[in-house]
GROMACS .gro file of C-alpha atoms in nm:
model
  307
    1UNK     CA    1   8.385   0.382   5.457
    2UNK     CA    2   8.100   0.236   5.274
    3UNK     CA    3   7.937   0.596   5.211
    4UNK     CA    4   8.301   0.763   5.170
    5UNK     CA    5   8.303   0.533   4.851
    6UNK     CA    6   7.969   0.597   4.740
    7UNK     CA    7   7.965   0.995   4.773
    8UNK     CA    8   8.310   1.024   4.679
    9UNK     CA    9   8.529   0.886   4.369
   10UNK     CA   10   8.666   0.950   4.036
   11UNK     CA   11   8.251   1.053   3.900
   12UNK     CA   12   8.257   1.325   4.199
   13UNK     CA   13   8.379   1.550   3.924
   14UNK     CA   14   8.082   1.537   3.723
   15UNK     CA   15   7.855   1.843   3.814
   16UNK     CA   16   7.518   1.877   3.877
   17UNK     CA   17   7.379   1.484   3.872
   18UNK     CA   18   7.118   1.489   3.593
   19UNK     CA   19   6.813   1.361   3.588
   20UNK     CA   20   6.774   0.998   3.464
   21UNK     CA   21   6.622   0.976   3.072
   22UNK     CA   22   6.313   0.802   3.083
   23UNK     CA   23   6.295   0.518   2.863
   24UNK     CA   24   5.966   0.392   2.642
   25UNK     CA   25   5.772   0.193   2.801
   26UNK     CA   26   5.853  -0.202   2.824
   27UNK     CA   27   6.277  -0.125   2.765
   28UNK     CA   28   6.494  -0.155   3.060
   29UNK     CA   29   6.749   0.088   3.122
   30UNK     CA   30   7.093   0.014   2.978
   31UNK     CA   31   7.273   0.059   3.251
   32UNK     CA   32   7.208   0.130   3.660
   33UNK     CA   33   7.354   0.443   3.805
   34UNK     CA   34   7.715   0.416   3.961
   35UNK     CA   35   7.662   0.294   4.243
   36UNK     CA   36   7.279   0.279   4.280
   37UNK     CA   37   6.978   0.064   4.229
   38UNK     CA   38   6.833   0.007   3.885
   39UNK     CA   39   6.541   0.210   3.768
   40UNK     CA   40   6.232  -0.002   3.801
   41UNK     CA   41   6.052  -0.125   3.479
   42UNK     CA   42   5.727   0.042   3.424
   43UNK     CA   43   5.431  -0.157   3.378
   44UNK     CA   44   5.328  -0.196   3.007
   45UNK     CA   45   5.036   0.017   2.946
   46UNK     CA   46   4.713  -0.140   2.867
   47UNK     CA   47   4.658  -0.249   2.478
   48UNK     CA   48   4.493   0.103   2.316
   49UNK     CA   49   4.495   0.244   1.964
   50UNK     CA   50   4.655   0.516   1.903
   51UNK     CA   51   4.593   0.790   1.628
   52UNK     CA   52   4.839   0.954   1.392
   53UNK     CA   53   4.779   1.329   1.429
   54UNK     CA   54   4.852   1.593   1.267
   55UNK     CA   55   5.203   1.699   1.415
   56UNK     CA   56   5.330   1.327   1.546
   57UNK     CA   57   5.595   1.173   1.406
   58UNK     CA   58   5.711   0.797   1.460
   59UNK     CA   59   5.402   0.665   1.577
   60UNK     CA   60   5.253   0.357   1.414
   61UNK     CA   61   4.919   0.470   1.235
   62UNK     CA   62   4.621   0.255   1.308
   63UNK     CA   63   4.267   0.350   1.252
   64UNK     CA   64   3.987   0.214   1.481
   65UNK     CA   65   3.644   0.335   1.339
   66UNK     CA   66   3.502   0.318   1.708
   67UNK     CA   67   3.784   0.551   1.818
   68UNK     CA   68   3.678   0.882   1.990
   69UNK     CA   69   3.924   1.135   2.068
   70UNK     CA   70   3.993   1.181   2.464
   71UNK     CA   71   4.116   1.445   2.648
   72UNK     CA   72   4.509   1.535   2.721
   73UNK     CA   73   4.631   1.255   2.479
   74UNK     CA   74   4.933   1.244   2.276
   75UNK     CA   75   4.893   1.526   1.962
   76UNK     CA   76   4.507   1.546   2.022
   77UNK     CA   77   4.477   1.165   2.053
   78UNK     CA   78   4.298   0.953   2.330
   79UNK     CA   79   4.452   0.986   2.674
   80UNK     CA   80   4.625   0.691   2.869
   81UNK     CA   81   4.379   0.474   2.944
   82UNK     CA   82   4.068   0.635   2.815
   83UNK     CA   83   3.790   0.391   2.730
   84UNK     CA   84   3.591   0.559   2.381
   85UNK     CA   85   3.236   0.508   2.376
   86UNK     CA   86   2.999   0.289   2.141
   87UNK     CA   87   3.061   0.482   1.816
   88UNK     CA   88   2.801   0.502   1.476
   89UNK     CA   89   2.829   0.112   1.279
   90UNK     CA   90   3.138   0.044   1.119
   91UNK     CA   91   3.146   0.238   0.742
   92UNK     CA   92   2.873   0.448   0.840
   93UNK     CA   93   3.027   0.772   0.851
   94UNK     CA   94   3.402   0.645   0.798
   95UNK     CA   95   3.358   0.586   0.433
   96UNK     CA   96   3.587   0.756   0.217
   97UNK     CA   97   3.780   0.926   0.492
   98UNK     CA   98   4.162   0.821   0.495
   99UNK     CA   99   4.241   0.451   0.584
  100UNK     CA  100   3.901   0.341   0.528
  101UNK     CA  101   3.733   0.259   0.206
  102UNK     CA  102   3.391   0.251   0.067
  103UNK     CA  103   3.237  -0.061  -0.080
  104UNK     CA  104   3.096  -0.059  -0.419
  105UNK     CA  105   2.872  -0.331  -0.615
  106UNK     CA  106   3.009  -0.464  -0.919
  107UNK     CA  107   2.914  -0.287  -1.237
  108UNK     CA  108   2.847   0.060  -1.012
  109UNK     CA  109   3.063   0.348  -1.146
  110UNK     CA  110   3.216   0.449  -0.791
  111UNK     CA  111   3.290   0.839  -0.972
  112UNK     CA  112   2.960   0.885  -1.143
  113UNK     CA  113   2.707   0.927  -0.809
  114UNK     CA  114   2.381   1.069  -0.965
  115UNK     CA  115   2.312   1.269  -1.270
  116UNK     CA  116   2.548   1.542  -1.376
  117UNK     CA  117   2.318   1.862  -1.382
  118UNK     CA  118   2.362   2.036  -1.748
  119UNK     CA  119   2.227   2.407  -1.825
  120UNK     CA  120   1.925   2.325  -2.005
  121UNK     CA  121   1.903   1.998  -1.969
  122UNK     CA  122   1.584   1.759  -2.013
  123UNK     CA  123   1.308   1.713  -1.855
  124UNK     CA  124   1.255   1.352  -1.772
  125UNK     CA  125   0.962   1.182  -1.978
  126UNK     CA  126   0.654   1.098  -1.784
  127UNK     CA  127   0.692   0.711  -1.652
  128UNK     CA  128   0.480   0.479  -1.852
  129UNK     CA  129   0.503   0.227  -2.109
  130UNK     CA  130   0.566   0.400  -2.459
  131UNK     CA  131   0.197   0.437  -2.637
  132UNK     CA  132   0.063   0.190  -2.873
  133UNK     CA  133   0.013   0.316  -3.199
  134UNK     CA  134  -0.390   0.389  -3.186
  135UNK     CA  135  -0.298   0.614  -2.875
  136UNK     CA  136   0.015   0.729  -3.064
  137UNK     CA  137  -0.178   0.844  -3.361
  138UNK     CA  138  -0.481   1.046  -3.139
  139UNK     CA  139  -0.210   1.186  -2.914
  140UNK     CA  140  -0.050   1.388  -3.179
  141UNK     CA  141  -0.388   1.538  -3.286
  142UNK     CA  142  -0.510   1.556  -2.945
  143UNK     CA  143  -0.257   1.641  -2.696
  144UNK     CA  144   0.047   1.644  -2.893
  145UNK     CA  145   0.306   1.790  -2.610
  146UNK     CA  146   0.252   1.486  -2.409
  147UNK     CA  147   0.267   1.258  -2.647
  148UNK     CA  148   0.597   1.413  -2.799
  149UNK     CA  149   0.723   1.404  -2.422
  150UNK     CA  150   0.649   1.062  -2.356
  151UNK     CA  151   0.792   0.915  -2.684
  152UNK     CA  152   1.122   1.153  -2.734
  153UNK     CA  153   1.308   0.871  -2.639
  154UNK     CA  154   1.100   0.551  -2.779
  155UNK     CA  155   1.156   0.524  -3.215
  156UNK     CA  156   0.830   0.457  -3.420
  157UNK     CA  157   0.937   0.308  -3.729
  158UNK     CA  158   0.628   0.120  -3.814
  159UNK     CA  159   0.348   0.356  -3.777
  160UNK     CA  160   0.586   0.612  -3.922
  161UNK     CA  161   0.636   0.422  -4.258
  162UNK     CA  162   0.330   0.264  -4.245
  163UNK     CA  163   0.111   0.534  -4.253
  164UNK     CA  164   0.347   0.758  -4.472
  165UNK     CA  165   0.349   0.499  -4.756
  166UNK     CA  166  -0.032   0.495  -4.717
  167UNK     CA  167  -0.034   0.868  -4.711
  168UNK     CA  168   0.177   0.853  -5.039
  169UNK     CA  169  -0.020   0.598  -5.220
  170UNK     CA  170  -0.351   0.806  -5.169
  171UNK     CA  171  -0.166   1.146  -5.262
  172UNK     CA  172  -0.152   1.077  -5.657
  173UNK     CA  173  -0.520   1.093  -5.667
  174UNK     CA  174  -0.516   1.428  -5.524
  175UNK     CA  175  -0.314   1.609  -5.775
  176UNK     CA  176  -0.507   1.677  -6.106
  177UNK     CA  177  -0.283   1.528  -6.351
  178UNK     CA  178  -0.132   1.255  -6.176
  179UNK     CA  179  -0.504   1.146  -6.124
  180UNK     CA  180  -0.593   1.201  -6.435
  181UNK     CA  181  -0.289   0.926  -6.502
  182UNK     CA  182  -0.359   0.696  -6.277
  183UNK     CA  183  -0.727   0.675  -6.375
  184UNK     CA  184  -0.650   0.649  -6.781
  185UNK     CA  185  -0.391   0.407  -6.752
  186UNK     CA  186  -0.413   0.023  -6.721
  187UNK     CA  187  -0.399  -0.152  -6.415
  188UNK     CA  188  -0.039  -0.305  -6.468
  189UNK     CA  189   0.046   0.042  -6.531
  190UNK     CA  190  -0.142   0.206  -6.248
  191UNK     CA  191   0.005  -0.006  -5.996
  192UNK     CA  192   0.355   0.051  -6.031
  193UNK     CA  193   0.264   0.422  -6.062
  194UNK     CA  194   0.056   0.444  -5.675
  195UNK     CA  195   0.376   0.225  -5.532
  196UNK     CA  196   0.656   0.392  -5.643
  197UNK     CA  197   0.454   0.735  -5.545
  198UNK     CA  198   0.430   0.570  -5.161
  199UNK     CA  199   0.774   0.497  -5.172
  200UNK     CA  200   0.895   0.814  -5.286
  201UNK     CA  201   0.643   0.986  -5.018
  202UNK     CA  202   0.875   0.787  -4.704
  203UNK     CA  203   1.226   0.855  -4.868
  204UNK     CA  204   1.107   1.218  -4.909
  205UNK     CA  205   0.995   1.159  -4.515
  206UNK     CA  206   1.330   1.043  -4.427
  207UNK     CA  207   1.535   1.346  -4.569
  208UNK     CA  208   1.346   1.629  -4.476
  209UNK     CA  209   1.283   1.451  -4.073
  210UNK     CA  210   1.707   1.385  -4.090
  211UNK     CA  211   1.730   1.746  -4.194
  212UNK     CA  212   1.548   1.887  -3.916
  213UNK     CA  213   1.744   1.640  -3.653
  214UNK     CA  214   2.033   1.770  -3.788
  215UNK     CA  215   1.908   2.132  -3.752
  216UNK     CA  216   1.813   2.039  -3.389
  217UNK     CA  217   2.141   1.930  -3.294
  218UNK     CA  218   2.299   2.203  -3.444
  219UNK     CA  219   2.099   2.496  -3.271
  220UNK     CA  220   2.144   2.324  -2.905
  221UNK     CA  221   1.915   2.009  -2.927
  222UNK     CA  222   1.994   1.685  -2.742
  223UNK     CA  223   1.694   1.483  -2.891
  224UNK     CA  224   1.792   1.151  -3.015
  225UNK     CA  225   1.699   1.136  -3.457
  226UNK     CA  226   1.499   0.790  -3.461
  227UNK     CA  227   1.213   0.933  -3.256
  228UNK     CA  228   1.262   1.289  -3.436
  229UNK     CA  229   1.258   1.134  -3.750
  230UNK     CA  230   1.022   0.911  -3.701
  231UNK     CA  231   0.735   1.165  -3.540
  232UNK     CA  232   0.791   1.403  -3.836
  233UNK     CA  233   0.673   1.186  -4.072
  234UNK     CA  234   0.376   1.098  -3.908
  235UNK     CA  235   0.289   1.477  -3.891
  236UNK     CA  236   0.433   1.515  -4.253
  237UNK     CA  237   0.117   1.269  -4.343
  238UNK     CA  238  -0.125   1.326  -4.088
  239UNK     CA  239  -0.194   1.673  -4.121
  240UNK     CA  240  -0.214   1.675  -4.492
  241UNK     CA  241  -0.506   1.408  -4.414
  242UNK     CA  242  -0.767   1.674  -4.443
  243UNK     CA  243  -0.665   1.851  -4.719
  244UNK     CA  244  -0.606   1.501  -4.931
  245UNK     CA  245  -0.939   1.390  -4.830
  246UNK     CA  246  -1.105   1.717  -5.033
  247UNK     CA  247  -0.840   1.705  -5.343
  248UNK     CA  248  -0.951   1.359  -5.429
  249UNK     CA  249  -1.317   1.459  -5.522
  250UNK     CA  250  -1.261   1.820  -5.576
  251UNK     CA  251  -0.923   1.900  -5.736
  252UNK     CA  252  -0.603   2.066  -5.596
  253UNK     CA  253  -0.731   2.381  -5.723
  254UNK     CA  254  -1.074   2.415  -5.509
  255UNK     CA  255  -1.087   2.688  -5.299
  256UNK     CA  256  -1.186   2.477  -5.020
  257UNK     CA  257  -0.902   2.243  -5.086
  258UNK     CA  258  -0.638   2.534  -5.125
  259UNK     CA  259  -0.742   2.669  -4.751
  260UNK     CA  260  -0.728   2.372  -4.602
  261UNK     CA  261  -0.368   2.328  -4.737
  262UNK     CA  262  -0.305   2.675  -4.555
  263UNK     CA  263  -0.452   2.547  -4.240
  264UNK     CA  264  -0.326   2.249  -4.269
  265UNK     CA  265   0.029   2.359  -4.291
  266UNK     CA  266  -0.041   2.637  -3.976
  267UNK     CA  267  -0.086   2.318  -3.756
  268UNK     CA  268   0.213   2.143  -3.930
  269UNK     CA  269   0.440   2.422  -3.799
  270UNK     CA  270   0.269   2.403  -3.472
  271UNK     CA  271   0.341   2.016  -3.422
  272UNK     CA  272   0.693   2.054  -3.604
  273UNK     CA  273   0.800   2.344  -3.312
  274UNK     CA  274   0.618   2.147  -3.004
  275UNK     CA  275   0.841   1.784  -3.129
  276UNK     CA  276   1.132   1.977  -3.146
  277UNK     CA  277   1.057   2.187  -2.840
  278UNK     CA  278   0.976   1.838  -2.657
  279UNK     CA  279   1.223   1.589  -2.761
  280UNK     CA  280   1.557   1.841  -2.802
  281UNK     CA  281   1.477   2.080  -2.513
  282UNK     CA  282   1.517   2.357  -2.773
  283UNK     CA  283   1.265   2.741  -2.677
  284UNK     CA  284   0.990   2.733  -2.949
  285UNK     CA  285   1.224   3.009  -3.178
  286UNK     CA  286   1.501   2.776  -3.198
  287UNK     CA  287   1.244   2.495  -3.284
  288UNK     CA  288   1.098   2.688  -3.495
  289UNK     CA  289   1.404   2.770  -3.703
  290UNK     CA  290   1.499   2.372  -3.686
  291UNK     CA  291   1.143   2.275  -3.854
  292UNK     CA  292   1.201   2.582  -4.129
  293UNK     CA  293   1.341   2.417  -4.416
  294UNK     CA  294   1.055   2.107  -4.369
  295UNK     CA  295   0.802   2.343  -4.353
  296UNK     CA  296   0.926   2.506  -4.665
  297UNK     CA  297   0.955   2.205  -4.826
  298UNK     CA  298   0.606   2.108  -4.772
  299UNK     CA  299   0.460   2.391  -4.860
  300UNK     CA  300   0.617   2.433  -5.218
  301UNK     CA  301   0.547   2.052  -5.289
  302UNK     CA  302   0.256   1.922  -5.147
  303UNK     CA  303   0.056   2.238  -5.060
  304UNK     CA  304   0.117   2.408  -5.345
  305UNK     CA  305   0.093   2.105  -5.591
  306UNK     CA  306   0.434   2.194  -5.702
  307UNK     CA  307   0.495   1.768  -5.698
   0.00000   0.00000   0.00000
């Protein structure tokens, strides 16, 4: 009677007896079968990280940088029970991958990592302190496209003016008539005269190096206009050295003194092009054409005598 009752009863009617569902692990079945013994409760798994993969859905997402992916897991993952292997130090080779982040120090721009590369951009300067102004002064006569290299980005100020209101002071004695001034007139008038000549030598400096920055920049340059400025006066004055020297004791109309002034203002476009070329990264043309209007200038007032 016993099995009458259990094979037979109002669920005979039922069909086909379907398989059980089988639950998640660590939930107990609802409800035994008519009649039968409950399903046993499966032993909880052993504590493992799982993986979010591409494809899963409703899983929890953890991420375990010592994690290696085992075979016949869940969507790719590690298998049940599969013990990963020592893996690379924590944020070695994680870093900005999703879930894990990437530790910066403080001040460090975490989207600027290294130089941007520009289409002609420049060359770095040779490391070194910046010269003193003895070496300054014998570099641009000697080897002027270091020197221009290694101070594009340092500003000389004080040999600049300096030695441009020096330069200016000892120009009125080499133009006839303003010697001729100078010399005739007393000293409280001769004084005033040599100054305001030295001073009108630097602003005259200042213009024509801020018009050749401004040149620069304007034909591609990426120079910076207190070292421009600066180095232009210095060949503004030194180059005219020679030719001043002669003009004091021989006139501004000597021969000699007139073909120096050529020569003199061949090397001034030759030291004009290499600063430019140097500190704005510009091809010699281009620097060229930035030192034009200087060049010009120079030549119709100081050169020439035209002053």
């Amino acid at each position: 009677m016993a099995g009458f009752r259990i094979g037979r009863g109002r669920d005979n009617n039922r069909g086909p007896q379907q398989p059980p569902r089988q639950q998640p692990y660590g939930q107990q079945h609802p409800q035994a079968p008519y009649g039968g013994q409950p399903y046993p409760q499966a032993a909880p798994p052993p504590q493992q990280t799982w993986q979010q993969h591409a494809g899963g859905h409703g899983e929890p997402e953890y991420f375990d940088p010592h994690a290696h992916p085992g075979p016949g897991g869940p969507g790719g993952g590690p298998a049940y029970g599969y013990q990963p292997g020592p893996g690379p130090a924590p944020g070695a080779a994680y870093a900005n991958n999703p879930g894990h982040t990437q530790a910066f120090s403080v001040g460090e721009d975490p989207y600027n990592q290294g130089a941007v590369y520009q289409a002609g951009g420049p060359a770095a300067p040779p490391a070194g302190p910046r010269l003193g102004w003895k070496d300054l002064l014998r570099g641009i006569v000697t080897q002027p496209g270091h020197t221009f290299l290694r101070m594009r980005d340092h500003a000389v100020w004080a040999p600049a003016l300096i030695v441009t209101f020096l330069y200016g002071m000892l120009a009125v004695f080499g133009f006839d008539k303003a010697r001729e001034d100078a010399i005739n007139a007393t000293l409280s008038s001769a004084v005033p005269i040599v100054l305001s000549t030295g001073v009108a030598f630097v602003i005259c400096g200042l213009i024509l190096g801020a018009v050749t920055h401004t040149l620069a920049r304007q034909l591609g340059g990426d120079g910076t206009w207190q070292p421009t400025v600066g180095l232009s006066m210095l060949i503004m004055s030194l180059t005219d050295a020679p030719r001043l020297l002669f003009a004091m004791f021989l006139g501004g109309d000597h021969t000699l003194v007139q073909a120096l002034g050529w020569l003199t203002w061949l090397a001034a476009g030759f030291l004009f092009t290499t600063l430019i070329a140097k500190s704005h990264d510009l091809p010699w043309p281009k620097a060229l054409g930035a030192s034009a209007i200087q060049l010009i200038a120079l030549l119709s007032l100081i050169k020439l005598g035209m002053l």
